[in-house]
Rosetta silent file (secondary structure, phi, psi, omega in degrees, C-alpha in Angstrom):
SEQUENCE: KAKGGAALRRDAGPVDERPSYEELDTNPINALFFRLFMEKLEERVGFSSALPGYDGLIEVVRTLNVGSKSSEEIRALSKLVLLSLFPPWLPPAFRVMFAKPFPELSYLMNAWVTSLCCEWLMGPTTLNEVELEEGGRKVPGVLVERCRYLEEVGCASACMNSCKFPTQEFFKQDMGLDVTLEPNYDDFSCQFVFGKEAPPLEEDEACATLCF
SCORE:     score description
SCORE:     0.000 S_00000001
   1 L     0.000  178.517 -141.554    0.746    0.162   -0.265 S_00000001
   2 L   -36.028 -179.239  -70.702    1.542    3.403   -1.218 S_00000001
   3 L  -161.865  110.994  156.394    2.917    6.184    1.688 S_00000001
   4 L   119.492  -36.904 -138.756    0.043    7.136    4.092 S_00000001
   5 L   -73.037 -145.928  140.463   -1.619    3.817    3.673 S_00000001
   6 L   -83.206  146.862  163.706   -2.803    1.264    6.909 S_00000001
   7 L   -73.118   24.810  114.402    0.049   -0.837    8.419 S_00000001
   8 L    -2.789  133.726 -156.456   -1.187   -4.117    6.426 S_00000001
   9 L  -146.456   51.584 -144.941    1.395   -5.997    6.395 S_00000001
  10 L  -111.091  145.131 -172.407    2.441   -9.168    3.523 S_00000001
  11 L   -81.352  179.263 -179.976    5.443  -11.402    3.361 S_00000001
  12 L  -145.555 -174.962  159.850    7.030  -10.888   -0.721 S_00000001
  13 L    61.851   71.499  110.383   10.050  -11.831   -2.541 S_00000001
  14 L   110.241  142.883  173.291   11.978  -14.596   -3.353 S_00000001
  15 L   -93.393  -46.990 -158.096   12.886  -17.426   -0.211 S_00000001
  16 L   -30.273  177.962  172.952   16.192  -18.093   -2.009 S_00000001
  17 L   -70.222  124.006  178.461   19.822  -16.837   -1.197 S_00000001
  18 L   -83.538  146.833 -168.213   19.855  -13.067   -3.696 S_00000001
  19 L   -93.841 -108.815 -155.604   22.158  -13.783   -5.671 S_00000001
  20 L  -112.098  138.152  166.157   25.685  -12.044   -6.535 S_00000001
  21 L  -121.179   -8.452 -174.638   25.718   -8.416   -8.502 S_00000001
  22 H   -60.672  -21.541 -169.745   29.622   -8.225   -8.434 S_00000001
  23 H   -77.025  -27.882  179.872   30.276   -9.220  -11.812 S_00000001
  24 H   -82.183  -24.490  176.029   27.375   -6.517  -12.883 S_00000001
  25 H   -83.050  -44.160 -142.102   29.322   -3.994  -10.109 S_00000001
  26 H   -94.590  -30.759  152.553   32.640   -4.445  -11.447 S_00000001
  27 L   -66.716  125.621 -157.684   31.735   -3.397  -14.761 S_00000001
  28 H   -39.264  -48.755 -167.313   33.385   -0.343  -15.829 S_00000001
  29 H   -66.535 -122.178  157.792   30.322    0.846  -17.818 S_00000001
  30 H    17.044  -86.638 -170.396   27.890   -0.203  -14.628 S_00000001
  31 H   -32.295  -55.857 -173.981   30.164    1.743  -12.492 S_00000001
  32 H   -53.558  -72.006  179.052   30.249    5.203  -14.392 S_00000001
  33 H   -36.340  -16.017  179.805   26.069    4.545  -14.902 S_00000001
  34 H  -105.313  -54.586  170.445   26.104    4.183  -11.312 S_00000001
  35 H    -8.551  -50.912 -147.160   28.476    7.291   -9.838 S_00000001
  36 H   -72.816  -37.992  140.306   26.579    9.211  -12.547 S_00000001
  37 H   -35.365  -39.351 -174.101   23.021    8.284  -10.849 S_00000001
  38 H   -70.548  -49.324 -140.877   24.270    8.423   -7.110 S_00000001
  39 H   -63.480  -32.267  169.241   25.592   11.784   -7.859 S_00000001
  40 H   -27.659  -75.782 -138.358   21.895   13.042   -9.269 S_00000001
  41 H   -55.840  -61.436  160.892   20.246   11.119   -6.450 S_00000001
  42 L   -66.655   23.641  143.950   22.122   12.824   -3.627 S_00000001
  43 L  -100.406  -38.785  155.438   21.645   16.227   -4.703 S_00000001
  44 L   -49.544  -90.996  138.033   18.179   15.765   -4.827 S_00000001
  45 L    30.229 -107.134 -173.520   18.041   14.245   -2.091 S_00000001
  46 L   126.355  -12.268 -160.435   19.677   16.254   -0.213 S_00000001
  47 L  -158.039  127.400  178.719   21.649   13.445    1.899 S_00000001
  48 L  -110.226  131.041 -163.872   24.862   11.830    1.138 S_00000001
  49 L   -71.065  133.598  163.414   25.614    8.062    2.005 S_00000001
  50 L  -114.578   32.812  175.751   29.269    6.893    3.835 S_00000001
  51 L  -111.769  144.218 -155.818   28.135    3.494    2.894 S_00000001
  52 L   -71.546  163.053  172.491   30.370    2.169   -0.056 S_00000001
  53 L     6.210   -5.512  143.143   28.489    1.441   -3.287 S_00000001
  54 L  -105.227  -77.334  167.198   24.636   -0.316   -3.497 S_00000001
  55 L   -11.572  -50.984  156.471   24.500   -0.170   -0.241 S_00000001
  56 L  -110.517   -6.929  140.877   23.913    4.135    0.170 S_00000001
  57 H   -23.539  -66.243 -159.247   22.563    3.487   -3.202 S_00000001
  58 H   -81.952   20.100  173.152   19.316    2.125   -0.976 S_00000001
  59 H  -111.314  -41.039  128.171   19.777    4.327    2.124 S_00000001
  60 H     6.050  -85.847 -164.531   19.874    6.974   -0.069 S_00000001
  61 H   -70.686  -30.703  173.894   16.444    6.281   -1.419 S_00000001
  62 H   -56.995  -56.427  166.038   15.033    5.258    2.021 S_00000001
  63 H   -56.360    1.008  176.665   15.657    8.921    3.521 S_00000001
  64 L  -102.565    4.619  166.948   13.613   10.083    0.331 S_00000001
  65 L  -107.622  -24.010 -178.261   10.860    7.750    1.291 S_00000001
  66 L   -86.020  -18.868  178.677   11.045    7.634    5.321 S_00000001
  67 L    -6.576 -145.209  130.857   10.872   11.600    4.943 S_00000001
  68 L  -116.996   25.734 -150.167    8.349   14.094    5.655 S_00000001
  69 L  -112.103  132.331 -159.321    8.090   14.068    2.502 S_00000001
  70 L   -69.576 -170.021  170.008    4.296   13.495    0.526 S_00000001
  71 L  -109.151   -8.117  153.150    4.151   10.324   -2.204 S_00000001
  72 H   -79.127  -31.656 -177.905    3.713   13.251   -4.668 S_00000001
  73 H   -92.923  -20.720  167.899    6.277   14.528   -3.755 S_00000001
  74 H   -83.502  -58.184  161.574    8.809   11.480   -3.607 S_00000001
  75 H   -24.115  -50.216  173.483    7.237   11.215   -7.153 S_00000001
  76 H   -77.106  -14.754 -159.399    7.833   14.158   -8.513 S_00000001
  77 H  -107.159   14.870  151.988   11.913   14.390   -7.292 S_00000001
  78 H   -95.460  -38.718  168.736   12.343   11.061   -8.404 S_00000001
  79 L   -83.426   55.783  161.655   11.484   12.150  -11.554 S_00000001
  80 L  -117.985  -58.989  156.776   13.424   15.126  -11.479 S_00000001
  81 L    14.013  -74.328 -136.887   16.413   12.804  -11.110 S_00000001
  82 L   -88.058 -112.870  178.203   15.011   10.559  -13.806 S_00000001
  83 L   -41.160   19.582 -167.548   15.781   13.634  -16.188 S_00000001
  84 L   -92.354  -27.559  165.987   18.453   15.043  -14.204 S_00000001
  85 L   -73.321   45.513  160.237   20.472   12.247  -16.714 S_00000001
  86 L  -167.303  167.204 -174.280   20.490   13.431  -19.540 S_00000001
  87 L   -90.812  161.204 -163.956   21.094   16.698  -21.426 S_00000001
  88 L   -35.723  -40.003 -145.297   18.136   19.150  -21.452 S_00000001
  89 L   -76.962  -58.970 -171.144   17.587   19.168  -25.223 S_00000001
  90 L   -86.400   49.611  152.590   16.928   15.200  -26.064 S_00000001
  91 L  -114.344  -33.892 -156.873   13.476   13.653  -23.925 S_00000001
  92 H   -66.780  -52.584  177.377   12.018   17.291  -26.237 S_00000001
  93 H   -19.726  -60.801 -144.371   14.492   16.021  -29.331 S_00000001
  94 H   -91.634  -13.171 -179.789   13.527   12.513  -29.140 S_00000001
  95 H   -77.498  -69.047 -160.320    9.687   13.317  -28.968 S_00000001
  96 H   -82.137  -43.991  167.443    9.554   15.401  -32.362 S_00000001
  97 H   -26.351  -51.692 -163.763   12.514   13.556  -33.767 S_00000001
  98 H  -162.051  -18.843  167.761   11.191   10.045  -33.351 S_00000001
  99 H   -91.883  -16.384  165.120    8.400    8.804  -30.742 S_00000001
 100 L   -70.803 -138.056  170.795    6.147   11.215  -32.515 S_00000001
 101 L     4.410  -38.044  174.885    6.690   10.303  -36.388 S_00000001
 102 L  -149.118   98.971  179.505    8.172    6.616  -35.262 S_00000001
 103 H  -119.652  -20.486  179.882    7.091    5.367  -32.152 S_00000001
 104 H   -69.275  -14.669  163.607    6.829    1.203  -32.435 S_00000001
 105 H   -71.237  -85.559  157.179   10.727    2.159  -33.807 S_00000001
 106 H    -0.151  -64.073 -178.747   10.764    4.395  -31.081 S_00000001
 107 L   -61.614  -82.969  178.539    9.598    1.401  -28.385 S_00000001
 108 L   -24.592 -103.630  159.620   12.019   -0.959  -29.768 S_00000001
 109 L    45.101  -81.205  169.746   14.800    1.266  -28.839 S_00000001
 110 L   -84.118  -97.658 -170.918   13.744    2.265  -25.451 S_00000001
 111 L   -34.711   -4.887  139.900   13.605   -1.314  -24.375 S_00000001
 112 L   -89.416  -31.766  176.545   17.076   -1.901  -25.507 S_00000001
 113 L   -71.318  -32.165 -177.559   18.291    0.807  -23.826 S_00000001
 114 L   -68.705  -76.622  172.744   16.774    0.042  -20.934 S_00000001
 115 L    -5.657  -45.922 -120.379   18.084   -3.802  -20.851 S_00000001
 116 L  -124.721  -94.827 -170.427   21.318   -3.205  -21.944 S_00000001
 117 H   -43.367  -14.382  178.139   22.049    0.697  -18.808 S_00000001
 118 H   -71.430  -68.973  179.276   19.751   -0.987  -16.268 S_00000001
 119 H   -54.700    6.146  136.085   21.647   -3.367  -14.489 S_00000001
 120 H   -41.273  -36.877 -152.596   23.268   -1.869  -12.877 S_00000001
 121 L   -92.818  -54.299 -151.198   19.995   -1.121  -11.297 S_00000001
 122 L  -119.490   67.509  122.194   17.756   -3.639  -10.927 S_00000001
 123 L    82.298 -150.338 -162.565   20.090   -6.855  -12.156 S_00000001
 124 L  -104.312  146.199 -160.871   19.983   -8.881  -15.076 S_00000001
 125 E  -110.952  116.913  175.158   17.016   -7.900  -17.824 S_00000001
 126 E   -93.758  165.426  179.181   16.066  -10.256  -20.949 S_00000001
 127 E   -87.901   98.394  159.523   14.629   -8.420  -24.299 S_00000001
 128 L  -139.277 -124.837  134.191   11.195   -9.703  -24.943 S_00000001
 129 L  -126.576  118.344  170.444    7.537   -9.384  -26.030 S_00000001
 130 E   -95.014  161.157 -159.795    4.441   -8.833  -24.758 S_00000001
 131 E   -90.980   79.969 -149.811    0.800   -9.493  -25.883 S_00000001
 132 L   -85.108  149.817 -157.915   -1.187   -6.298  -25.043 S_00000001
 133 L  -109.665   11.945  171.148   -4.791   -8.111  -23.814 S_00000001
 134 L  -142.796  115.947  174.666   -6.866   -5.630  -26.258 S_00000001
 135 L   106.689  -69.797  -97.305   -6.340   -5.956  -29.463 S_00000001
 136 L    -7.446   81.751  163.307   -3.730   -8.729  -29.205 S_00000001
 137 L   -74.851   94.971  145.825   -0.875   -6.374  -30.114 S_00000001
 138 E   -57.776  132.727  155.475    3.036   -7.451  -29.526 S_00000001
 139 E  -132.192  154.136  170.616    4.844   -5.035  -28.330 S_00000001
 140 L   -26.512  162.756  179.581    8.569   -4.361  -26.704 S_00000001
 141 L  -154.269  146.766  106.922    8.935   -6.083  -23.465 S_00000001
 142 E   -69.659  171.956 -154.594   11.960   -5.988  -20.812 S_00000001
 143 E  -144.676   94.348  154.608   11.560   -8.621  -18.606 S_00000001
 144 E  -101.067  167.898 -140.404   13.842   -8.200  -15.329 S_00000001
 145 L  -110.030    2.207  147.819   14.329  -10.831  -13.829 S_00000001
 146 L  -153.347   96.233 -167.289   14.605  -10.479  -10.031 S_00000001
 147 L   -65.523  108.079  157.142   14.798   -6.601   -9.321 S_00000001
 148 H   -86.534   -4.698  125.395   16.939   -5.899   -7.205 S_00000001
 149 H   -15.026  -98.636  176.160   16.411   -2.541   -6.537 S_00000001
 150 H   -42.584  -24.530 -170.007   12.845   -3.426   -5.062 S_00000001
 151 H  -111.845   -1.810  171.364   14.232   -6.832   -2.626 S_00000001
 152 H   -72.969  -23.571 -125.865   17.720   -4.358   -1.543 S_00000001
 153 H  -114.012  -22.805 -171.396   15.289   -1.151   -0.573 S_00000001
 154 L   -22.709  101.772 -171.590   12.049   -3.829    0.165 S_00000001
 155 L  -154.870   87.315  134.166    9.145   -1.677    0.833 S_00000001
 156 L     8.955  -64.003 -167.387    6.308   -1.595   -2.411 S_00000001
 157 H   -41.376  -73.873  148.863    5.715    2.126   -1.252 S_00000001
 158 H    65.679  -94.310 -165.282    9.099    2.258   -2.611 S_00000001
 159 H   -86.291  -62.878 -160.656    8.948    0.507   -5.599 S_00000001
 160 H   -64.079  -73.014 -152.633    6.086    2.866   -6.533 S_00000001
 161 H  -103.781   11.406  177.107    7.211    5.803   -5.973 S_00000001
 162 H   -99.560  -62.160 -134.900   10.652    5.781   -6.543 S_00000001
 163 H  -125.079  -94.972 -112.812   10.670    3.907   -9.729 S_00000001
 164 H   -89.941  -39.635  164.488    7.969    2.408  -11.279 S_00000001
 165 H   -35.104  -73.725 -178.651    5.178    6.001  -10.876 S_00000001
 166 H   -65.191   -8.702  163.426    8.267    8.200  -12.301 S_00000001
 167 H   -86.534  -31.016  174.659    9.159    5.997  -15.173 S_00000001
 168 H   -69.299  -40.847  152.171    6.565    6.323  -16.633 S_00000001
 169 H   -41.082  -61.832  178.869    5.777    9.785  -16.161 S_00000001
 170 H   -36.626  -63.817 -156.849    9.311   10.237  -17.686 S_00000001
 171 H   -68.405  -60.477 -169.239    8.588    8.010  -21.135 S_00000001
 172 H   -21.490  -79.876 -133.199    4.994    9.497  -20.993 S_00000001
 173 H  -100.368   -7.236 -150.072    5.397   13.020  -19.882 S_00000001
 174 H  -158.517  -51.612  166.175    8.895   13.990  -21.378 S_00000001
 175 L  -121.409   64.920 -161.593    9.828   11.551  -23.780 S_00000001
 176 L    26.756  -24.295 -151.970    6.443   10.733  -25.533 S_00000001
 177 L  -106.095 -178.595  177.267    5.676    7.150  -25.807 S_00000001
 178 L   -60.816  102.866  168.302    3.681    4.594  -23.682 S_00000001
 179 E  -171.305  111.209 -172.848    5.025    2.132  -20.707 S_00000001
 180 L   -62.647  123.818 -169.048    3.778    0.367  -18.183 S_00000001
 181 E  -118.948  124.024  176.848    6.216   -1.109  -15.207 S_00000001
 182 E  -133.660   87.425  175.075    4.721   -4.366  -13.732 S_00000001
 183 E  -109.187  172.675 -105.198    6.021   -5.489  -10.906 S_00000001
 184 L  -142.659   91.465  160.901    5.623   -9.365   -9.312 S_00000001
 185 L   -50.473  -56.367 -166.583    5.993   -8.722   -5.276 S_00000001
 186 L   -14.560  -61.390 -155.874    5.885  -12.667   -5.321 S_00000001
 187 L  -144.943   38.634 -178.266    9.287  -13.205   -6.772 S_00000001
 188 L    48.761   -3.459  161.929   10.701   -9.740   -7.501 S_00000001
 189 L   -54.464  167.909 -177.737   10.193   -9.679  -11.127 S_00000001
 190 E  -171.107  106.362 -151.773    9.333   -6.705  -13.335 S_00000001
 191 E   -86.209  122.588  169.230    7.831   -6.535  -16.560 S_00000001
 192 E   -65.880   38.150 -172.693    8.892   -3.771  -18.880 S_00000001
 193 L   -60.127  -71.824 -165.233    6.132   -2.938  -21.239 S_00000001
 194 L   103.063   46.129  157.717    6.657   -0.661  -23.801 S_00000001
 195 L   145.739   40.192 -155.717    3.494    1.149  -26.412 S_00000001
 196 E  -135.821  117.123 -149.479    1.165   -0.531  -23.309 S_00000001
 197 L   -99.376  179.235 -151.065   -0.251    3.360  -21.739 S_00000001
 198 L   -93.371  165.980  161.926    0.058    3.434  -18.394 S_00000001
 199 L   -89.520 -179.146  154.828   -3.285    3.159  -15.958 S_00000001
 200 L   -63.610 -163.939 -175.023   -4.204    5.796  -13.542 S_00000001
 201 L   -64.805  -86.682 -173.515   -2.662    5.546   -9.212 S_00000001
 202 L    -8.565  -27.980  152.124   -6.339    4.704   -9.033 S_00000001
 203 L  -169.908   80.564  151.736   -6.609    1.661  -10.756 S_00000001
 204 L  -147.111  134.050 -154.804   -3.505   -0.202  -10.937 S_00000001
 205 H   -12.686  -64.099 -161.496   -2.818   -3.573   -9.376 S_00000001
 206 H   -33.179  -41.586  160.255   -0.004   -2.621   -8.272 S_00000001
 207 H   -46.715  -71.541 -178.604   -1.572   -0.279   -5.614 S_00000001
 208 H   -60.744    5.200  166.257   -3.151   -2.680   -4.312 S_00000001
 209 L  -122.762  175.784 -141.542   -1.394   -4.572   -2.549 S_00000001
 210 L   -65.533  157.199  156.254   -0.548   -4.614    0.896 S_00000001
 211 L   -83.927  169.798  115.907    3.152   -3.437    2.551 S_00000001
 212 L  -116.964    0.000    0.000    5.864   -5.240    3.331 S_00000001
């Protein structure tokens, strides 16, 4: 349940041992992405962690999510972090040059980039196709096999307010693309569906989960 909801809780996630991410963390490109993201996140949150590596990232995220900010403020700040990772001209240029005239290509491109550039944050991913319920159209997707971010932060509210909803809003409002993130709170997988319009918050199934 989102921030501010009832204190009911549920068990969630895999019961086996967490996988090792050493190979991902020691990759020089991933390390570069991590440092850039961490710098922007700490700047926006106004808190710098003394913990090394991914533990430091999670401490900053928890600081953001357990503070006095509302869910709306957390989502807005998290989207600003995403925007700060790109040159200011890039999202509007992409909207005009790619998203509007070539939507299908744009979905495929962004699925590929998400899979390639975000494993340091989410863990191993797989490019796939997802068949939409309405019309049976197949669209590009990215399956996060076991979301490292979700497992480490250990909170459905943090998943929704500092990842799922800001990411969907960033793609829709700034990149001009529909995308829906579908986290599975039983096995901690997450399906990105490019080309599927995200439902309103009050209708999103993710919001019906209990805290954990």
